[in-house]
Amino acid sequence: MEQTVEQKLKALYELQTIHTKIDRIRQVRGELPVEVADLEDDVAGLETRIQKLKSELDDVEDDIVTRKNLIKDAQANIKKYETQLNEVKNNREYDAISKEIEIQGLDIQVSEKKIREYGYEIATKTQVYEKALADLDVRKSDLDGKKSELGTITAETEKEEAELVDQAEKALPNIEERLLIAYKRLRQNAKNGLAVVTIQRDSCSGCFNQIPPQRQSDIRQRKKIIVCEHCGRILVDEQMALEAEETA
């Protein structure tokens, strides 16, 4: 049996009422799910950065060990060459060994310079590493707090939300497809999610623009579906809202 316009309006308003309750529950959660996700990304990013910094610090420490070993080898070579100087037989051998001693000395200087540079690099990276660790502790603490807050709110509202979502699903078959498409489009475009609104103080309760008296009269007769000339929302009379509250 085909629905009357009044029945269609009531079905739409009932669906809107259910969706409004769901919206309010989700507004209570607010931005918490997004904040939790952002903090989780921050924690993951910091952990990756800390791991990279630790690896870089380990590599620099290894470079220092390598340079210290090179210095030991060069010092050993210098001692060996100095001993050989006492056994040279001509100036050519003396000059060649002296050159080798000079080269080893230069190698020591280069390695010592590199060690100093590595020391500065370690000091700088350590500061960044320690700051990242401190930031990670703060982010983890914030994340735990937000997760706890979200968990509490979710636990308090998830049962009610599930029931309302179920009610909304059951209400859908009572609305013809053309109206449902228009309803969903209006809800999507409206900041407050209101697609069906009542007359309040001679105005549309969606955009608060005044409704002419004759148009108000047409709305109250419930003979046709009327939309607000300003915002496009579907309009119902105040009495229908009261009737919906009494049957809820």
mmCIF file of C-alpha atoms in Angstrom:
data_model
loop_
_atom_site.group_PDB
_atom_site.id
_atom_site.type_symbol
_atom_site.label_atom_id
_atom_site.label_comp_id
_atom_site.label_asym_id
_atom_site.label_seq_id
_atom_site.Cartn_x
_atom_site.Cartn_y
_atom_site.Cartn_z
ATOM 1 C CA MET A 1 0.000 0.000 0.000
ATOM 2 C CA GLU A 2 1.366 3.380 -1.021
ATOM 3 C CA GLN A 3 2.266 5.723 1.817
ATOM 4 C CA THR A 4 0.597 9.066 2.299
ATOM 5 C CA VAL A 5 2.741 12.194 2.343
ATOM 6 C CA GLU A 6 2.185 12.423 6.098
ATOM 7 C CA GLN A 7 3.472 8.867 6.567
ATOM 8 C CA LYS A 8 6.505 9.654 4.416
ATOM 9 C CA LEU A 9 7.240 12.761 6.474
ATOM 10 C CA LYS A 10 6.878 10.859 9.740
ATOM 11 C CA ALA A 11 9.217 8.123 8.484
ATOM 12 C CA LEU A 12 11.782 10.732 7.444
ATOM 13 C CA TYR A 13 11.529 12.611 10.729
ATOM 14 C CA GLU A 14 11.827 9.368 12.704
ATOM 15 C CA LEU A 15 15.009 8.482 10.787
ATOM 16 C CA GLN A 16 16.369 11.984 11.346
ATOM 17 C CA THR A 17 15.666 11.719 15.083
ATOM 18 C CA ILE A 18 17.591 8.434 15.286
ATOM 19 C CA HIS A 19 20.511 9.822 13.278
ATOM 20 C CA THR A 20 20.608 12.952 15.444
ATOM 21 C CA LYS A 21 20.974 10.779 18.561
ATOM 22 C CA ILE A 22 23.795 8.843 16.888
ATOM 23 C CA ASP A 23 25.466 12.131 15.884
ATOM 24 C CA ARG A 24 25.314 13.385 19.475
ATOM 25 C CA ILE A 25 26.953 10.211 20.772
ATOM 26 C CA ARG A 26 29.727 10.557 18.209
ATOM 27 C CA GLN A 27 30.130 14.234 19.067
ATOM 28 C CA VAL A 28 30.800 13.188 22.669
ATOM 29 C CA ARG A 29 33.748 11.197 21.375
ATOM 30 C CA GLY A 30 34.607 14.277 19.336
ATOM 31 C CA GLU A 31 38.084 14.278 17.857
ATOM 32 C CA LEU A 32 39.402 11.622 20.234
ATOM 33 C CA PRO A 33 39.680 8.819 17.629
ATOM 34 C CA VAL A 34 41.594 11.182 15.308
ATOM 35 C CA GLU A 35 43.804 12.366 18.188
ATOM 36 C CA VAL A 36 44.561 8.760 19.151
ATOM 37 C CA ALA A 37 45.454 7.900 15.542
ATOM 38 C CA ASP A 38 47.687 10.992 15.255
ATOM 39 C CA LEU A 39 49.465 10.158 18.515
ATOM 40 C CA GLU A 40 49.980 6.561 17.383
ATOM 41 C CA ASP A 41 51.590 7.908 14.195
ATOM 42 C CA ASP A 42 53.773 10.246 16.277
ATOM 43 C CA VAL A 43 54.910 7.383 18.526
ATOM 44 C CA ALA A 44 55.680 5.146 15.558
ATOM 45 C CA GLY A 45 57.594 7.970 13.853
ATOM 46 C CA LEU A 46 59.635 8.737 16.978
ATOM 47 C CA GLU A 47 60.428 5.062 17.537
ATOM 48 C CA THR A 48 61.684 4.799 13.947
ATOM 49 C CA ARG A 49 63.741 7.971 14.371
ATOM 50 C CA ILE A 50 65.223 6.781 17.668
ATOM 51 C CA GLN A 51 66.164 3.449 16.127
ATOM 52 C CA LYS A 52 67.849 5.261 13.207
ATOM 53 C CA LEU A 53 69.737 7.615 15.551
ATOM 54 C CA LYS A 54 70.891 4.690 17.699
ATOM 55 C CA SER A 55 72.152 2.905 14.601
ATOM 56 C CA GLU A 56 73.997 6.058 13.465
ATOM 57 C CA LEU A 57 75.583 6.494 16.910
ATOM 58 C CA ASP A 58 76.710 2.853 16.890
ATOM 59 C CA ASP A 59 78.251 3.363 13.442
ATOM 60 C CA VAL A 60 80.167 6.452 14.637
ATOM 61 C CA GLU A 61 81.406 4.547 17.705
ATOM 62 C CA ASP A 62 82.632 1.802 15.369
ATOM 63 C CA ASP A 63 84.392 4.435 13.238
ATOM 64 C CA ILE A 64 86.165 5.770 16.351
ATOM 65 C CA VAL A 65 87.351 2.256 17.260
ATOM 66 C CA THR A 66 88.611 1.785 13.701
ATOM 67 C CA ARG A 67 90.504 5.100 13.819
ATOM 68 C CA LYS A 68 92.039 4.260 17.214
ATOM 69 C CA ASN A 69 93.240 0.949 15.818
ATOM 70 C CA LEU A 70 94.739 2.779 12.840
ATOM 71 C CA ILE A 71 96.590 5.086 15.269
ATOM 72 C CA LYS A 72 97.952 2.068 17.183
ATOM 73 C CA ASP A 73 99.103 0.467 13.941
ATOM 74 C CA ALA A 74 100.748 3.728 12.803
ATOM 75 C CA GLN A 75 102.501 4.158 16.166
ATOM 76 C CA ALA A 76 103.756 0.580 15.947
ATOM 77 C CA ASN A 77 105.021 1.244 12.425
ATOM 78 C CA ILE A 78 106.790 4.413 13.551
ATOM 79 C CA LYS A 79 108.623 2.467 16.277
ATOM 80 C CA LYS A 80 109.578 -0.157 13.722
ATOM 81 C CA TYR A 81 110.858 2.461 11.270
ATOM 82 C CA GLU A 82 112.748 4.313 14.015
ATOM 83 C CA THR A 83 114.565 1.073 14.836
ATOM 84 C CA GLN A 84 115.382 0.622 11.153
ATOM 85 C CA LEU A 85 116.874 4.128 11.045
ATOM 86 C CA ASN A 86 119.674 2.915 13.295
ATOM 87 C CA GLU A 87 120.540 0.253 10.736
ATOM 88 C CA VAL A 88 120.535 2.285 7.503
ATOM 89 C CA LYS A 89 123.588 2.138 5.298
ATOM 90 C CA ASN A 90 123.103 5.207 3.128
ATOM 91 C CA ASN A 91 121.207 8.469 2.824
ATOM 92 C CA ARG A 92 118.701 7.037 0.336
ATOM 93 C CA GLU A 93 117.511 4.411 2.836
ATOM 94 C CA TYR A 94 117.478 7.026 5.591
ATOM 95 C CA ASP A 95 115.313 9.385 3.523
ATOM 96 C CA ALA A 96 112.919 6.567 2.530
ATOM 97 C CA ILE A 97 112.396 5.418 6.118
ATOM 98 C CA SER A 98 112.081 9.014 7.343
ATOM 99 C CA LYS A 99 109.375 9.521 4.693
ATOM 100 C CA GLU A 100 107.505 6.470 5.954
ATOM 101 C CA ILE A 101 107.689 7.813 9.522
ATOM 102 C CA GLU A 102 106.331 11.152 8.277
ATOM 103 C CA ILE A 103 103.466 9.415 6.428
ATOM 104 C CA GLN A 104 102.537 7.399 9.527
ATOM 105 C CA GLY A 105 102.607 10.614 11.579
ATOM 106 C CA LEU A 106 100.271 12.276 9.110
ATOM 107 C CA ASP A 107 97.959 9.258 9.245
ATOM 108 C CA ILE A 108 97.860 9.624 13.041
ATOM 109 C CA GLN A 109 96.984 13.312 12.738
ATOM 110 C CA VAL A 110 94.193 12.563 10.250
ATOM 111 C CA SER A 111 92.776 9.838 12.501
ATOM 112 C CA GLU A 112 92.975 12.094 15.574
ATOM 113 C CA LYS A 113 91.150 14.849 13.639
ATOM 114 C CA LYS A 114 88.503 12.341 12.553
ATOM 115 C CA ILE A 115 88.074 11.139 16.137
ATOM 116 C CA ARG A 116 87.497 14.722 17.276
ATOM 117 C CA GLU A 117 84.918 15.186 14.508
ATOM 118 C CA TYR A 118 83.257 11.921 15.480
ATOM 119 C CA GLY A 119 83.191 13.073 19.093
ATOM 120 C CA TYR A 120 81.380 16.264 18.083
ATOM 121 C CA GLU A 121 78.988 14.243 15.917
ATOM 122 C CA ILE A 122 78.254 11.886 18.806
ATOM 123 C CA ALA A 123 77.598 14.786 21.171
ATOM 124 C CA THR A 124 75.220 16.404 18.669
ATOM 125 C CA LYS A 125 73.389 13.188 17.792
ATOM 126 C CA THR A 126 73.174 12.214 21.454
ATOM 127 C CA GLN A 127 71.340 15.456 22.230
ATOM 128 C CA VAL A 128 68.886 14.755 19.400
ATOM 129 C CA TYR A 129 68.580 11.130 20.537
ATOM 130 C CA GLU A 130 67.862 12.080 24.161
ATOM 131 C CA LYS A 131 65.308 14.708 23.091
ATOM 132 C CA ALA A 132 63.593 12.129 20.887
ATOM 133 C CA LEU A 133 63.455 9.716 23.851
ATOM 134 C CA ALA A 134 61.933 12.433 26.039
ATOM 135 C CA ASP A 135 59.419 13.325 23.309
ATOM 136 C CA LEU A 136 58.540 9.644 22.961
ATOM 137 C CA ASP A 137 57.800 9.376 26.688
ATOM 138 C CA VAL A 138 55.530 12.433 26.477
ATOM 139 C CA ARG A 139 53.727 11.124 23.369
ATOM 140 C CA LYS A 140 53.260 7.684 24.925
ATOM 141 C CA SER A 141 51.861 9.255 28.063
ATOM 142 C CA ASP A 142 49.487 11.417 26.003
ATOM 143 C CA LEU A 143 48.484 8.380 23.948
ATOM 144 C CA ASP A 144 47.735 6.294 27.033
ATOM 145 C CA GLY A 145 45.596 9.122 28.418
ATOM 146 C CA LYS A 146 43.654 9.608 25.184
ATOM 147 C CA LYS A 147 43.156 5.860 24.751
ATOM 148 C CA SER A 148 41.851 5.583 28.298
ATOM 149 C CA GLU A 149 39.507 8.531 27.753
ATOM 150 C CA LEU A 150 38.274 7.115 24.444
ATOM 151 C CA GLY A 151 37.835 3.660 25.968
ATOM 152 C CA THR A 152 35.732 5.058 28.801
ATOM 153 C CA ILE A 153 33.496 7.058 26.472
ATOM 154 C CA THR A 154 33.175 4.166 24.028
ATOM 155 C CA ALA A 155 32.265 1.736 26.810
ATOM 156 C CA GLU A 156 29.572 4.120 28.023
ATOM 157 C CA THR A 157 28.018 4.728 24.615
ATOM 158 C CA GLU A 158 28.742 1.764 22.326
ATOM 159 C CA LYS A 159 25.676 -0.245 23.388
ATOM 160 C CA GLU A 160 23.338 2.728 22.911
ATOM 161 C CA GLU A 161 24.955 3.585 19.577
ATOM 162 C CA ALA A 162 24.645 -0.007 18.337
ATOM 163 C CA GLU A 163 20.943 -0.039 19.252
ATOM 164 C CA LEU A 164 20.366 3.266 17.445
ATOM 165 C CA VAL A 165 22.252 2.104 14.353
ATOM 166 C CA ASP A 166 20.040 -0.993 14.334
ATOM 167 C CA GLN A 167 16.936 1.189 14.651
ATOM 168 C CA ALA A 168 18.117 3.343 11.745
ATOM 169 C CA GLU A 169 18.649 0.258 9.573
ATOM 170 C CA LYS A 170 15.156 -0.963 10.383
ATOM 171 C CA ALA A 171 13.683 2.452 9.572
ATOM 172 C CA LEU A 172 15.212 2.614 6.083
ATOM 173 C CA PRO A 173 12.717 0.282 4.351
ATOM 174 C CA ASN A 174 9.904 2.633 5.387
ATOM 175 C CA ILE A 175 11.299 5.388 3.151
ATOM 176 C CA GLU A 176 11.052 5.387 -0.615
ATOM 177 C CA GLU A 177 14.358 5.366 -2.457
ATOM 178 C CA ARG A 178 13.965 8.827 -4.038
ATOM 179 C CA LEU A 179 13.405 10.475 -0.660
ATOM 180 C CA LEU A 180 16.180 8.455 0.963
ATOM 181 C CA ILE A 181 18.693 9.616 -1.659
ATOM 182 C CA ALA A 182 17.644 13.245 -1.086
ATOM 183 C CA TYR A 183 17.804 12.757 2.694
ATOM 184 C CA LYS A 184 21.325 11.311 2.571
ATOM 185 C CA ARG A 185 22.518 14.111 0.305
ATOM 186 C CA LEU A 186 21.087 16.749 2.624
ATOM 187 C CA ARG A 187 22.653 15.127 5.682
ATOM 188 C CA GLN A 188 26.013 14.953 3.971
ATOM 189 C CA ASN A 189 25.940 18.616 2.989
ATOM 190 C CA ALA A 190 24.633 19.917 6.327
ATOM 191 C CA LYS A 191 27.263 20.680 8.988
ATOM 192 C CA ASN A 192 24.951 19.533 11.771
ATOM 193 C CA GLY A 193 23.667 16.508 9.838
ATOM 194 C CA LEU A 194 20.097 17.811 9.825
ATOM 195 C CA ALA A 195 18.137 16.975 6.687
ATOM 196 C CA VAL A 196 14.645 17.123 8.233
ATOM 197 C CA VAL A 197 13.848 20.048 10.532
ATOM 198 C CA THR A 198 10.850 21.592 12.243
ATOM 199 C CA ILE A 199 9.356 25.066 12.217
ATOM 200 C CA GLN A 200 10.480 27.008 15.278
ATOM 201 C CA ARG A 201 9.297 30.570 15.939
ATOM 202 C CA ASP A 202 8.062 30.859 12.346
ATOM 203 C CA SER A 203 11.515 29.942 11.059
ATOM 204 C CA CYS A 204 13.401 26.939 9.664
ATOM 205 C CA SER A 205 15.249 25.375 12.604
ATOM 206 C CA GLY A 206 18.037 24.370 10.225
ATOM 207 C CA CYS A 207 19.075 27.741 8.829
ATOM 208 C CA PHE A 208 16.844 30.025 10.998
ATOM 209 C CA ASN A 209 15.422 31.882 8.009
ATOM 210 C CA GLN A 210 11.804 32.972 8.331
ATOM 211 C CA ILE A 211 9.091 30.893 6.663
ATOM 212 C CA PRO A 212 6.121 32.773 5.133
ATOM 213 C CA PRO A 213 2.747 32.162 6.891
ATOM 214 C CA GLN A 214 1.150 30.477 3.854
ATOM 215 C CA ARG A 215 4.099 28.097 3.534
ATOM 216 C CA GLN A 216 3.821 27.269 7.240
ATOM 217 C CA SER A 217 0.153 26.464 6.700
ATOM 218 C CA ASP A 218 1.028 24.147 3.804
ATOM 219 C CA ILE A 219 3.623 22.378 5.962
ATOM 220 C CA ARG A 220 1.098 21.799 8.765
ATOM 221 C CA GLN A 221 -1.402 20.281 6.352
ATOM 222 C CA ARG A 222 1.146 17.537 5.490
ATOM 223 C CA LYS A 223 -0.218 17.197 1.964
ATOM 224 C CA LYS A 224 3.119 17.563 0.192
ATOM 225 C CA ILE A 225 6.801 17.489 0.982
ATOM 226 C CA ILE A 226 8.070 21.046 1.358
ATOM 227 C CA VAL A 227 11.692 22.129 1.592
ATOM 228 C CA CYS A 228 13.198 25.317 2.970
ATOM 229 C CA GLU A 229 13.684 27.899 0.229
ATOM 230 C CA HIS A 230 17.013 28.925 1.773
ATOM 231 C CA CYS A 231 18.795 25.722 2.864
ATOM 232 C CA GLY A 232 16.841 23.001 1.045
ATOM 233 C CA ARG A 233 16.075 20.996 4.195
ATOM 234 C CA ILE A 234 12.794 19.083 4.414
ATOM 235 C CA LEU A 235 10.369 20.870 6.721
ATOM 236 C CA VAL A 236 7.856 19.352 9.178
ATOM 237 C CA ASP A 237 5.519 21.085 11.602
ATOM 238 C CA GLU A 238 6.061 21.408 15.356
ATOM 239 C CA GLN A 239 3.227 19.039 16.140
ATOM 240 C CA MET A 240 4.894 16.194 14.287
ATOM 241 C CA ALA A 241 7.954 16.646 16.508
ATOM 242 C CA LEU A 242 5.760 16.455 19.607
ATOM 243 C CA GLU A 243 4.011 13.342 18.307
ATOM 244 C CA ALA A 244 7.386 11.720 17.628
ATOM 245 C CA GLU A 245 8.534 12.457 21.191
ATOM 246 C CA GLU A 246 5.341 10.938 22.642
ATOM 247 C CA THR A 247 5.771 7.698 20.667
ATOM 248 C CA ALA A 248 9.529 7.452 21.330
#
